[in-house]
Coordinates of C-alpha atoms in Angstrom, one line a residue:
Chain G
M228 CA -45.8 32.1 20.2
N229 CA -45.9 30.6 23.7
I230 CA -48.6 28.0 22.7
S231 CA -46.6 26.8 19.8
T232 CA -43.5 26.3 22.0
E233 CA -45.4 24.3 24.5
I234 CA -46.8 22.1 21.8
S235 CA -43.4 21.5 20.4
D236 CA -42.1 20.9 23.9
R237 CA -44.5 18.0 24.4
K238 CA -43.6 16.7 21.0
M239 CA -40.1 17.1 21.8
K240 CA -40.5 15.0 24.9
Q241 CA -42.2 12.3 22.9
R242 CA -39.4 12.3 20.4
L243 CA -36.7 12.1 23.0
L244 CA -38.6 9.2 24.6
K245 CA -38.8 7.4 21.3
D246 CA -35.1 8.1 20.7
K247 CA -34.3 6.6 24.1
I248 CA -36.4 3.5 23.5
F249 CA -34.9 2.9 20.1
T250 CA -31.3 3.3 21.4
N251 CA -32.0 0.9 24.3
V252 CA -33.6 -1.7 21.9
M253 CA -30.5 -1.4 19.7
I254 CA -28.1 -1.9 22.7
F255 CA -30.2 -4.9 23.9
L256 CA -30.2 -6.6 20.4
A257 CA -26.5 -5.9 20.0
F258 CA -25.9 -7.4 23.4
L259 CA -28.1 -10.4 22.4
S260 CA -25.9 -11.2 19.4
G261 CA -22.9 -11.4 21.8
V262 CA -24.7 -13.8 24.2
P263 CA -24.1 -17.1 22.4
L264 CA -20.3 -16.7 22.6
F265 CA -20.4 -16.0 26.3
L266 CA -22.9 -19.0 26.8
I267 CA -20.6 -21.2 24.9
L268 CA -17.5 -20.0 26.8
Y269 CA -19.4 -20.4 30.1
Q270 CA -20.6 -23.9 29.3
L271 CA -17.1 -25.1 28.2
A272 CA -15.4 -23.5 31.1
I273 CA -17.8 -24.9 33.7
K274 CA -17.6 -28.5 32.3
G275 CA -14.0 -28.4 31.1
Y276 CA -12.0 -26.5 33.7
R277 CA -11.4 -29.7 35.8
Q278 CA -9.5 -31.3 33.0
L279 CA -7.3 -28.3 32.4
N280 CA -4.1 -29.2 34.4
I281 CA -0.4 -29.3 33.3
G282 CA -0.9 -32.8 32.0
F283 CA -3.6 -31.7 29.7
F284 CA -1.1 -29.9 27.6
F285 CA 1.8 -32.3 27.9
E286 CA 0.3 -35.8 27.9
E287 CA -1.1 -37.8 25.1
A288 CA -4.9 -38.6 24.9
P289 CA -5.8 -41.4 27.3
D290 CA -7.1 -44.8 26.0
T291 CA -10.6 -45.9 26.7
M292 CA -9.7 -48.3 29.5
E293 CA -7.8 -45.7 31.5
A294 CA -10.6 -43.2 31.1
M295 CA -13.2 -45.8 32.1
V296 CA -11.4 -46.6 35.3
A297 CA -10.9 -42.9 36.2
V298 CA -14.6 -42.1 35.5
A299 CA -15.7 -45.2 37.5
N300 CA -13.6 -43.9 40.5
N301 CA -14.9 -40.4 40.0
E302 CA -11.5 -39.1 39.2
I303 CA -10.3 -36.7 36.5
I304 CA -9.5 -38.6 33.3
P305 CA -5.7 -38.8 33.1
G306 CA -3.8 -37.7 30.0
G307 CA -4.3 -34.6 27.8
I308 CA -4.4 -33.6 24.2
A309 CA -0.6 -33.1 23.5
N310 CA -0.8 -35.3 20.4
G311 CA -3.6 -33.0 19.1
I312 CA -1.7 -29.8 20.0
V313 CA 1.5 -30.9 18.3
G314 CA -0.5 -32.2 15.3
T315 CA -2.4 -28.9 15.0
L316 CA 0.8 -26.9 15.2
I317 CA 2.5 -29.0 12.5
I318 CA -0.4 -29.2 10.1
V319 CA -1.4 -25.7 10.4
G320 CA 2.3 -24.5 10.3
L321 CA 2.9 -26.4 7.2
A322 CA -0.3 -25.2 5.6
S323 CA 0.7 -21.6 6.4
L324 CA 4.1 -22.2 4.9
I325 CA 2.4 -23.2 1.7
A326 CA -0.4 -20.8 1.7
I327 CA 1.1 -17.5 3.0
P328 CA 3.9 -16.9 0.3
L329 CA 1.6 -18.1 -2.4
G330 CA -1.3 -15.9 -1.2
I331 CA 0.7 -12.8 -0.7
I332 CA 2.3 -13.1 -4.2
C333 CA -1.1 -13.8 -5.7
G334 CA -2.8 -10.9 -3.9
T335 CA 0.1 -8.5 -4.9
Y336 CA -0.3 -9.5 -8.5
L337 CA -4.1 -8.9 -8.3
A338 CA -3.5 -5.5 -6.8
E339 CA -0.8 -4.5 -9.3
N340 CA -2.9 -5.7 -12.3
A341 CA -6.3 -4.6 -11.1
G342 CA -7.9 -4.3 -14.5
G343 CA -6.2 -7.2 -16.3
K344 CA -8.1 -10.0 -17.8
F345 CA -5.9 -12.7 -16.4
A346 CA -6.1 -11.0 -13.0
G347 CA -9.9 -11.0 -13.3
L348 CA -9.9 -14.7 -14.0
V349 CA -7.6 -15.4 -11.0
R350 CA -9.8 -13.3 -8.7
F351 CA -12.8 -15.1 -9.9
I352 CA -11.2 -18.5 -9.2
V353 CA -10.0 -17.4 -5.8
D354 CA -13.6 -16.3 -4.9
M355 CA -14.9 -19.6 -6.0
L356 CA -12.3 -21.4 -4.0
Q357 CA -13.6 -19.7 -1.0
G358 CA -16.9 -21.4 -1.5
V359 CA -15.5 -24.9 -1.8
P360 CA -16.9 -27.1 1.0
S361 CA -14.2 -28.1 3.4
I362 CA -15.0 -31.8 3.1
V363 CA -14.4 -31.6 -0.7
L364 CA -10.9 -30.1 0.2
G365 CA -10.4 -33.2 2.3
V366 CA -11.2 -35.4 -0.7
I367 CA -8.7 -33.4 -2.8
G368 CA -6.0 -33.8 -0.2
Y369 CA -6.8 -37.6 -0.2
I370 CA -6.6 -37.8 -4.0
W371 CA -3.5 -35.5 -4.3
I372 CA -1.4 -36.6 -1.4
V373 CA -2.7 -39.5 0.6
K374 CA -2.8 -42.0 -2.3
P375 CA 0.0 -40.9 -4.6
V376 CA 2.6 -39.2 -2.3
T377 CA 2.5 -40.5 1.2
N378 CA 0.9 -43.8 0.5
G379 CA -1.4 -43.5 3.4
F380 CA -3.0 -40.8 5.7
S381 CA -0.5 -38.1 6.6
A382 CA -0.2 -34.7 8.2
L383 CA 1.1 -33.4 4.9
A384 CA -2.1 -34.2 3.1
G385 CA -4.0 -32.4 5.9
S386 CA -1.7 -29.4 5.4
V387 CA -2.3 -29.3 1.7
A388 CA -6.1 -29.4 2.1
L389 CA -6.0 -26.7 4.7
S390 CA -3.5 -24.5 2.7
I391 CA -6.1 -24.4 -0.1
M392 CA -8.7 -23.4 2.4
M393 CA -6.7 -20.5 3.9
L394 CA -5.5 -19.2 0.5
P395 CA -8.5 -17.1 -0.5
S396 CA -8.5 -15.1 2.7
I397 CA -4.8 -14.3 2.3
V398 CA -5.1 -13.4 -1.3
R399 CA -8.1 -11.1 -0.9
S400 CA -6.9 -9.4 2.2
T401 CA -3.5 -8.8 0.5
E402 CA -5.1 -7.4 -2.5
E403 CA -7.6 -5.2 -0.7
T404 CA -4.8 -3.8 1.6
L405 CA -2.5 -3.0 -1.3
K406 CA -5.3 -1.4 -3.3
M407 CA -5.7 1.1 -0.5
I408 CA -2.1 2.2 -0.6
P409 CA -1.8 5.5 -2.6
G410 CA -0.1 5.1 -6.1
T411 CA 2.1 8.1 -5.2
L412 CA 4.1 5.9 -3.0
K413 CA 5.0 3.7 -5.8
E414 CA 5.7 6.7 -8.0
A415 CA 8.0 8.1 -5.2
A416 CA 10.0 4.9 -5.1
L417 CA 10.2 4.5 -8.9
S418 CA 11.2 8.2 -9.3
L419 CA 14.3 7.4 -7.2
G420 CA 15.3 4.8 -9.7
V421 CA 14.3 1.9 -7.5
P422 CA 13.7 -1.3 -9.5
Y423 CA 10.1 -2.5 -9.6
H424 CA 10.7 -5.7 -7.5
K425 CA 12.3 -3.7 -4.7
V426 CA 9.5 -1.1 -4.9
I427 CA 7.1 -4.0 -4.2
L428 CA 9.3 -5.8 -1.6
K429 CA 10.6 -2.7 0.3
V430 CA 8.0 -0.1 -0.1
I431 CA 4.5 -1.5 -0.9
L432 CA 4.4 -4.8 1.1
P433 CA 5.9 -3.2 4.3
T434 CA 3.3 -0.4 4.0
G435 CA 0.5 -2.9 3.9
I436 CA 2.0 -5.3 6.5
S437 CA -0.8 -4.8 9.0
G438 CA -3.6 -5.6 6.6
I439 CA -1.7 -8.6 5.3
L440 CA -0.8 -10.0 8.6
T441 CA -4.5 -9.6 9.8
G442 CA -5.5 -11.6 6.8
V443 CA -2.9 -14.2 7.5
I444 CA -3.9 -14.6 11.1
L445 CA -7.6 -14.8 10.3
G446 CA -6.8 -17.5 7.7
I447 CA -4.8 -19.4 10.3
S448 CA -7.6 -19.1 12.8
R449 CA -10.1 -20.3 10.1
I450 CA -8.2 -23.6 9.5
A451 CA -7.1 -24.3 13.0
G452 CA -10.6 -25.3 14.0
E453 CA -11.3 -27.2 10.8
T454 CA -12.2 -30.9 11.1
A455 CA -13.7 -32.3 8.0
P456 CA -10.7 -32.1 5.7
L457 CA -8.5 -33.6 8.3
M458 CA -10.7 -36.6 8.7
L459 CA -9.9 -37.7 5.1
T460 CA -6.2 -36.7 5.3
A461 CA -4.5 -36.6 8.6
L462 CA -6.9 -39.2 10.0
G463 CA -5.7 -38.9 13.7
S464 CA -3.2 -40.5 15.9
T465 CA -3.1 -41.6 19.6
V466 CA 0.5 -40.6 20.0
V467 CA 2.6 -37.4 19.3
N468 CA 3.7 -37.7 15.8
T469 CA 6.3 -35.3 14.2
N470 CA 6.7 -37.1 11.0
I471 CA 4.6 -35.3 8.3
T472 CA 4.3 -38.4 6.2
E473 CA 2.5 -40.3 9.0
P474 CA -1.0 -39.9 10.3
S475 CA -1.3 -37.1 12.8
S476 CA -3.8 -36.0 15.3
A477 CA -5.1 -32.5 15.6
V478 CA -7.2 -30.8 18.4
P479 CA -10.5 -30.7 16.4
L480 CA -10.0 -34.3 15.5
L481 CA -9.6 -35.2 19.1
V482 CA -12.9 -33.5 19.9
W483 CA -14.5 -35.7 17.3
E484 CA -12.8 -38.8 18.7
F485 CA -13.8 -37.9 22.2
Y486 CA -17.3 -37.5 21.1
N487 CA -17.3 -41.1 19.6
D488 CA -15.9 -42.7 22.7
P489 CA -18.5 -42.8 25.6
N490 CA -15.6 -43.1 28.2
L491 CA -13.9 -40.0 26.9
V492 CA -16.9 -37.7 26.5
N493 CA -15.8 -35.6 29.5
M494 CA -12.6 -34.6 27.6
I495 CA -14.7 -32.9 24.9
W496 CA -15.3 -29.8 27.0
S497 CA -11.7 -29.1 27.9
A498 CA -10.5 -29.8 24.4
S499 CA -13.2 -27.5 22.8
L500 CA -12.4 -24.9 25.3
F501 CA -8.8 -25.0 24.4
L502 CA -9.6 -24.9 20.7
L503 CA -12.0 -21.9 21.2
L504 CA -9.5 -20.0 23.3
L505 CA -6.8 -20.6 20.7
I506 CA -9.0 -19.2 17.9
L507 CA -10.2 -16.3 20.0
G508 CA -6.6 -15.6 20.9
L509 CA -5.7 -15.5 17.2
N510 CA -8.5 -13.3 16.4
L511 CA -7.7 -10.8 19.1
S512 CA -4.0 -10.8 18.1
A513 CA -5.1 -10.1 14.5
K514 CA -7.0 -7.1 15.8
A515 CA -4.1 -6.0 18.0
I516 CA -1.7 -6.2 15.0
A517 CA -4.1 -4.3 12.7
K518 CA -4.2 -1.5 15.2
K519 CA -0.5 -1.5 16.3
W520 CA 1.1 -1.9 13.0
K521 CA -1.1 0.3 11.1
V522 CA 0.9 2.5 8.8
Q523 CA -0.3 6.1 8.5
Y524 CA -0.1 7.5 5.0
Chain W
M224 CA -10.3 29.6 -39.6
P225 CA -8.6 33.0 -40.0
T226 CA -7.9 33.5 -36.3
E227 CA -6.3 30.1 -36.0
Q228 CA -4.0 31.0 -38.8
K229 CA -3.1 34.2 -37.2
Y230 CA -2.2 32.5 -34.1
K231 CA 0.1 30.1 -36.0
E232 CA 1.9 33.0 -37.6
N233 CA 2.3 34.5 -34.1
V234 CA 4.4 31.7 -32.9
V235 CA 7.7 33.3 -33.2
I236 CA 9.8 30.6 -31.6
K237 CA 9.8 27.8 -34.0
N238 CA 12.5 25.8 -32.4
P239 CA 13.0 27.0 -28.9
I240 CA 16.1 24.8 -28.4
E241 CA 18.2 27.4 -30.0
N242 CA 16.9 30.0 -27.6
I243 CA 18.6 28.4 -24.7
E244 CA 22.4 28.6 -24.4
S245 CA 23.9 25.3 -23.6
P246 CA 20.9 23.5 -22.5
V247 CA 21.4 20.6 -20.1
L248 CA 18.4 18.8 -21.4
K249 CA 17.0 18.9 -25.0
I250 CA 13.4 18.0 -25.7
D251 CA 13.3 17.3 -29.4
D252 CA 10.0 17.1 -31.3
L253 CA 8.5 15.0 -28.5
S254 CA 4.9 13.7 -28.8
V255 CA 3.4 11.4 -26.2
S256 CA 0.2 9.3 -26.4
Y257 CA -1.5 7.3 -23.7
G258 CA -2.8 4.9 -26.4
G259 CA -4.3 5.3 -29.8
D260 CA -3.7 8.2 -32.1
K261 CA -4.6 10.9 -29.6
Y262 CA -1.5 12.7 -28.3
A263 CA -1.4 14.3 -25.0
I264 CA 1.5 16.4 -26.1
Q265 CA 2.5 17.0 -29.6
N266 CA 5.7 18.0 -31.3
V267 CA 7.2 19.7 -28.3
S268 CA 10.8 21.0 -28.7
A269 CA 12.6 22.9 -25.9
G270 CA 15.9 23.2 -24.3
I271 CA 16.1 23.3 -20.5
A272 CA 18.7 25.8 -19.2
K273 CA 21.2 24.6 -16.6
N274 CA 20.9 25.8 -13.1
K275 CA 17.7 27.7 -13.9
I276 CA 14.2 27.2 -13.0
T277 CA 11.9 26.4 -15.9
A278 CA 8.2 26.7 -15.2
I279 CA 5.6 24.8 -17.2
M280 CA 2.1 26.5 -17.2
G281 CA -1.1 26.0 -18.8
P282 CA -4.7 25.1 -18.1
S283 CA -5.8 21.7 -16.8
G284 CA -5.3 19.0 -19.3
C285 CA -2.9 20.8 -21.5
G286 CA -0.2 18.2 -21.1
K287 CA 2.1 19.9 -18.7
S288 CA 2.4 17.0 -16.3
T289 CA 2.8 14.7 -19.2
L290 CA 5.7 16.7 -20.5
L291 CA 7.3 16.7 -17.1
R292 CA 6.8 13.0 -16.6
A293 CA 8.1 12.2 -20.1
I294 CA 11.4 13.8 -19.0
N295 CA 12.1 10.9 -16.5
R296 CA 9.8 8.4 -18.2
M297 CA 7.3 8.3 -15.3
H298 CA 4.6 8.4 -17.8
E299 CA 5.4 4.9 -18.9
L300 CA 3.8 3.7 -15.7
Y301 CA 0.6 3.9 -17.6
P302 CA 0.1 1.0 -20.0
N303 CA 0.0 1.6 -23.8
T304 CA 2.0 4.8 -23.7
H305 CA 4.1 5.5 -26.8
N306 CA 6.1 8.5 -27.9
K307 CA 7.8 10.0 -30.9
G308 CA 10.8 12.3 -30.9
G309 CA 13.4 12.3 -28.1
V310 CA 14.7 13.8 -25.0
Y311 CA 18.4 14.3 -24.7
L312 CA 20.3 14.4 -21.5
G313 CA 23.8 15.5 -22.6
N314 CA 24.1 13.5 -25.8
E315 CA 22.1 10.5 -24.7
N316 CA 18.6 9.9 -25.7
I317 CA 16.8 9.1 -22.5
Y318 CA 14.5 6.7 -24.3
E319 CA 17.5 4.6 -25.0
L320 CA 18.7 4.6 -21.5
N321 CA 17.4 2.2 -18.8
P322 CA 14.6 4.1 -16.9
I323 CA 16.1 3.0 -13.6
Q324 CA 19.4 4.6 -14.4
L325 CA 17.7 7.6 -15.9
R326 CA 15.6 8.3 -12.8
R327 CA 18.8 8.3 -10.7
K328 CA 19.8 11.3 -12.8
I329 CA 16.6 13.0 -12.9
G330 CA 14.8 13.2 -9.5
M331 CA 11.1 14.0 -9.0
V332 CA 8.9 15.6 -6.4
F333 CA 5.1 15.1 -6.6
Q334 CA 1.9 17.1 -6.0
R335 CA 1.1 15.5 -2.7
P336 CA 3.9 14.9 -0.3
N337 CA 4.6 11.2 -0.3
P338 CA 7.2 10.3 2.3
F339 CA 7.5 6.5 2.7
P340 CA 5.2 5.8 5.7
T341 CA 7.2 2.9 7.1
M342 CA 10.5 4.8 7.3
S343 CA 11.9 7.4 9.7
I344 CA 12.8 10.9 8.5
Y345 CA 16.5 9.7 8.3
D346 CA 15.6 6.6 6.2
N347 CA 13.4 8.6 4.0
V348 CA 16.2 11.0 3.1
I349 CA 18.6 8.1 2.5
A350 CA 16.0 5.9 0.7
G351 CA 17.4 6.4 -2.7
F352 CA 20.6 4.7 -1.6
N353 CA 19.0 2.1 0.8
L354 CA 16.3 0.9 -1.7
N355 CA 18.9 0.7 -4.5
G356 CA 21.1 -1.4 -2.4
I357 CA 24.0 1.0 -2.2
R358 CA 25.9 0.4 1.0
L359 CA 27.3 3.4 2.7
K360 CA 29.2 3.9 5.9
R361 CA 27.3 5.3 8.9
S362 CA 29.2 8.5 8.8
E363 CA 28.6 8.9 5.0
K364 CA 24.9 8.4 5.5
D365 CA 24.8 10.9 8.4
E366 CA 26.7 13.4 6.3
I367 CA 24.2 12.9 3.3
V368 CA 21.2 13.2 5.5
E369 CA 22.3 16.3 7.2
K370 CA 23.5 18.0 4.0
S371 CA 20.1 17.2 2.2
L372 CA 18.0 18.4 5.2
R373 CA 20.0 21.5 5.5
E374 CA 19.6 22.2 1.8
V375 CA 15.8 22.1 2.3
A376 CA 16.0 24.1 5.5
L377 CA 14.5 21.2 7.4
W378 CA 17.5 20.2 9.5
D379 CA 16.9 22.5 12.5
E380 CA 13.2 21.5 12.7
V381 CA 13.8 17.7 12.6
K382 CA 17.3 17.1 13.9
D383 CA 16.1 15.9 17.3
A384 CA 13.5 13.6 15.7
L385 CA 15.4 12.0 12.8
H386 CA 14.3 8.6 13.7
N387 CA 10.6 9.4 13.9
R388 CA 8.3 8.6 11.2
G389 CA 8.2 11.2 8.3
T390 CA 4.5 11.0 8.2
F391 CA 4.1 12.9 11.5
L392 CA 5.5 16.1 10.0
S393 CA 3.3 18.8 8.7
G394 CA 2.4 18.9 5.0
G395 CA 5.0 21.6 4.2
Q396 CA 7.7 19.7 6.2
Q397 CA 6.8 16.5 4.4
Q398 CA 7.1 18.1 1.0
R399 CA 10.5 19.6 2.0
L400 CA 11.5 16.1 3.2
C401 CA 10.5 14.7 -0.3
I402 CA 12.6 17.3 -1.9
A403 CA 15.5 16.3 0.4
R404 CA 15.0 12.7 -0.6
A405 CA 15.2 13.7 -4.3
L406 CA 18.3 15.8 -3.7
A407 CA 20.1 13.2 -1.5
Y408 CA 20.9 11.3 -4.7
T409 CA 22.4 14.5 -6.3
P410 CA 20.5 14.2 -9.6
D411 CA 21.3 16.6 -12.5
I412 CA 17.8 17.7 -12.8
I413 CA 14.8 17.9 -10.3
L414 CA 11.3 17.8 -11.8
L415 CA 8.5 19.1 -9.6
D416 CA 4.9 18.4 -10.3
E417 CA 2.9 21.2 -8.7
P418 CA 4.8 20.8 -5.5
T419 CA 2.9 23.4 -3.6
S420 CA -0.7 22.8 -4.7
A421 CA -1.4 20.8 -1.5
L422 CA 0.2 23.3 0.8
D423 CA -0.9 26.5 2.7
P424 CA 0.6 29.8 1.6
I425 CA 3.3 29.9 4.3
A426 CA 4.5 26.3 3.4
T427 CA 4.4 27.4 -0.2
S428 CA 6.6 30.4 0.2
K429 CA 9.2 28.4 2.1
I430 CA 9.3 25.9 -0.8
E431 CA 9.6 28.7 -3.4
D432 CA 12.4 30.3 -1.4
L433 CA 14.0 27.0 -1.3
L434 CA 13.8 26.3 -5.0
V435 CA 15.4 29.6 -5.7
K436 CA 18.3 28.7 -3.4
L437 CA 18.6 25.3 -4.9
K438 CA 19.0 26.3 -8.5
K439 CA 22.7 27.1 -7.9
D440 CA 23.3 23.4 -7.6
F441 CA 20.4 21.9 -9.6
T442 CA 18.5 22.4 -12.7
I443 CA 14.8 22.6 -11.8
V444 CA 11.7 22.1 -13.9
L445 CA 8.4 22.9 -12.3
V446 CA 4.9 22.3 -13.4
T447 CA 2.6 24.9 -11.8
H448 CA -1.0 25.8 -11.9
N449 CA -0.2 29.1 -10.3
M450 CA 0.9 31.8 -12.7
S451 CA 2.1 34.1 -9.9
Q452 CA 4.3 31.3 -8.7
A453 CA 5.9 31.0 -12.0
A454 CA 6.4 34.7 -12.2
R455 CA 7.9 34.8 -8.8
I456 CA 10.5 32.1 -9.1
S457 CA 11.1 30.8 -12.6
D458 CA 13.7 32.1 -15.1
Y459 CA 12.1 30.5 -18.1
S460 CA 8.5 29.8 -18.8
M461 CA 6.6 27.5 -21.1
F462 CA 2.9 28.0 -21.9
M463 CA 1.3 24.9 -23.0
Y464 CA -2.2 24.6 -24.5
L465 CA -4.0 21.5 -25.7
G466 CA -0.8 19.4 -25.8
E467 CA 1.2 22.1 -27.8
L468 CA 4.0 24.3 -26.6
V469 CA 2.6 27.5 -27.5
E470 CA 5.3 29.8 -26.2
Y471 CA 8.6 29.4 -24.4
G472 CA 11.0 32.2 -23.3
K473 CA 12.3 34.2 -20.4
T474 CA 9.7 34.5 -17.8
K475 CA 10.0 38.2 -17.4
Q476 CA 9.5 38.7 -21.1
M477 CA 6.6 36.3 -21.3
F478 CA 4.8 37.9 -18.5
T479 CA 5.2 41.5 -19.8
T480 CA 5.1 41.0 -23.6
P481 CA 3.8 37.6 -24.5
K482 CA 4.2 36.8 -28.2
D483 CA 1.2 34.6 -28.7
K484 CA -2.3 35.8 -28.2
R485 CA -3.4 32.6 -26.3
T486 CA -0.5 33.1 -23.8
E487 CA -1.7 36.6 -23.3
E488 CA -5.2 35.5 -22.8
Y489 CA -4.2 32.8 -20.3
L490 CA -1.9 35.2 -18.4
T491 CA -4.6 37.8 -18.1
G492 CA -7.1 35.3 -16.9
K493 CA -9.4 35.1 -19.9
F494 CA -9.3 31.3 -19.7
G495 CA -7.5 28.5 -17.8

């Protein structure tokens, strides 16, 4: 009896050791996957923090000459990315205005008609849409809006391209959220004599609000950093522009422009840092909303 | 099939409508199908007595829930349903009414408590009014909420937490809240689909007491899996089997001297 316990004790020690090694390797690997984000943040912060002053948010992008002089004198490049920030707000805001209602309605339809043939087709198309390369959406925006509607590059065209891009994530997150809501809630409302449209608007959608909002915010954060479609639609602008039928700048477009101008290269870091923090912030708020507004049923 | 034949002869009540004096609801030769030629319930006729508790019993899949749901047309939520025969509330065939109006007259409580999770206790009780866009004065709302919650004996337990979410209550409290929500609208009839099957015995007995009290103001139709529950609280009982209403009569009589052999076998636990 004693012998056998001793053997198993030794084995047990081995097992515990293996267990420990395995756990630590896993922790290490998990940590490793988080490293790139911190490296990027570190890199951008170190190189870009000097540019981040009040003017960075409220002044338009500098022109090449100004920047060249500043760099030659070893000064901070004057100006900021206000034209990009305003452009991003307008383009993304307009894209959201188009995509959010459409996406929620479509997602609700899919959830309510889960087995339907037409719903299956719509679901398939939405899934395909998710895979369309973003540059192709830019081409679509160009063909649909730039040429026939605004007669030239415009923020509106950028918004349309981006709205198509964010649509699938809203549709699918709405559908998935609503599918999780127990059918008994709908029955409860219908049994009170509540008309169907009010059941959807006042009971089902409010119950799924956290999931839907999470999808919306993730959709926004996905398009906020998108560059390719905007190159063919919004084009870019050196001044703050609030007219949606005119070319407009956007933060990711500015990063691209800074990259192409040797005198402005130093602005890349701060603009990228800003963009990254914006998107991280959106993602964090999506998580916070999902947690805070979660409806218990 | 001699035994089959014998059962058929044993069915004494051919048209049970006549057995109930001044029924508030008449089910007339009702058959319901969820699609195709297969009927979930077949040729059911019965009158529902006013201010009494009528229990519908039977083994799983016998059509008792379908019968209950056919009374406020909730079965129509499934696609492809069709039915023959009619259900009369007063002189109106409910299948000629608008289901939305009908459901305001015939309330329903479900198997699992299902308070609206986004609403407070208060808003849950008043939901029938709010969701239907009926505007009431604050004082009227307060009155309806208090009256309804008192009727389900929940007022004292929740009166200090009226504006908390209903989903934080216990299962039994939630179910009483759901009953209050159905009552608030003062329907003529309340349908309950196994309202205690998800609850513990104490919560169950509270709900049973409640139903017995409520019958003075409402007509109650109850589907139950639980024979002793039917025996305890119902005045009339239906026994359904394979979509057919086998026997319908006074509960006392059915439990002591069932007229049909199948009823007897079910009640004595030989099947079900």
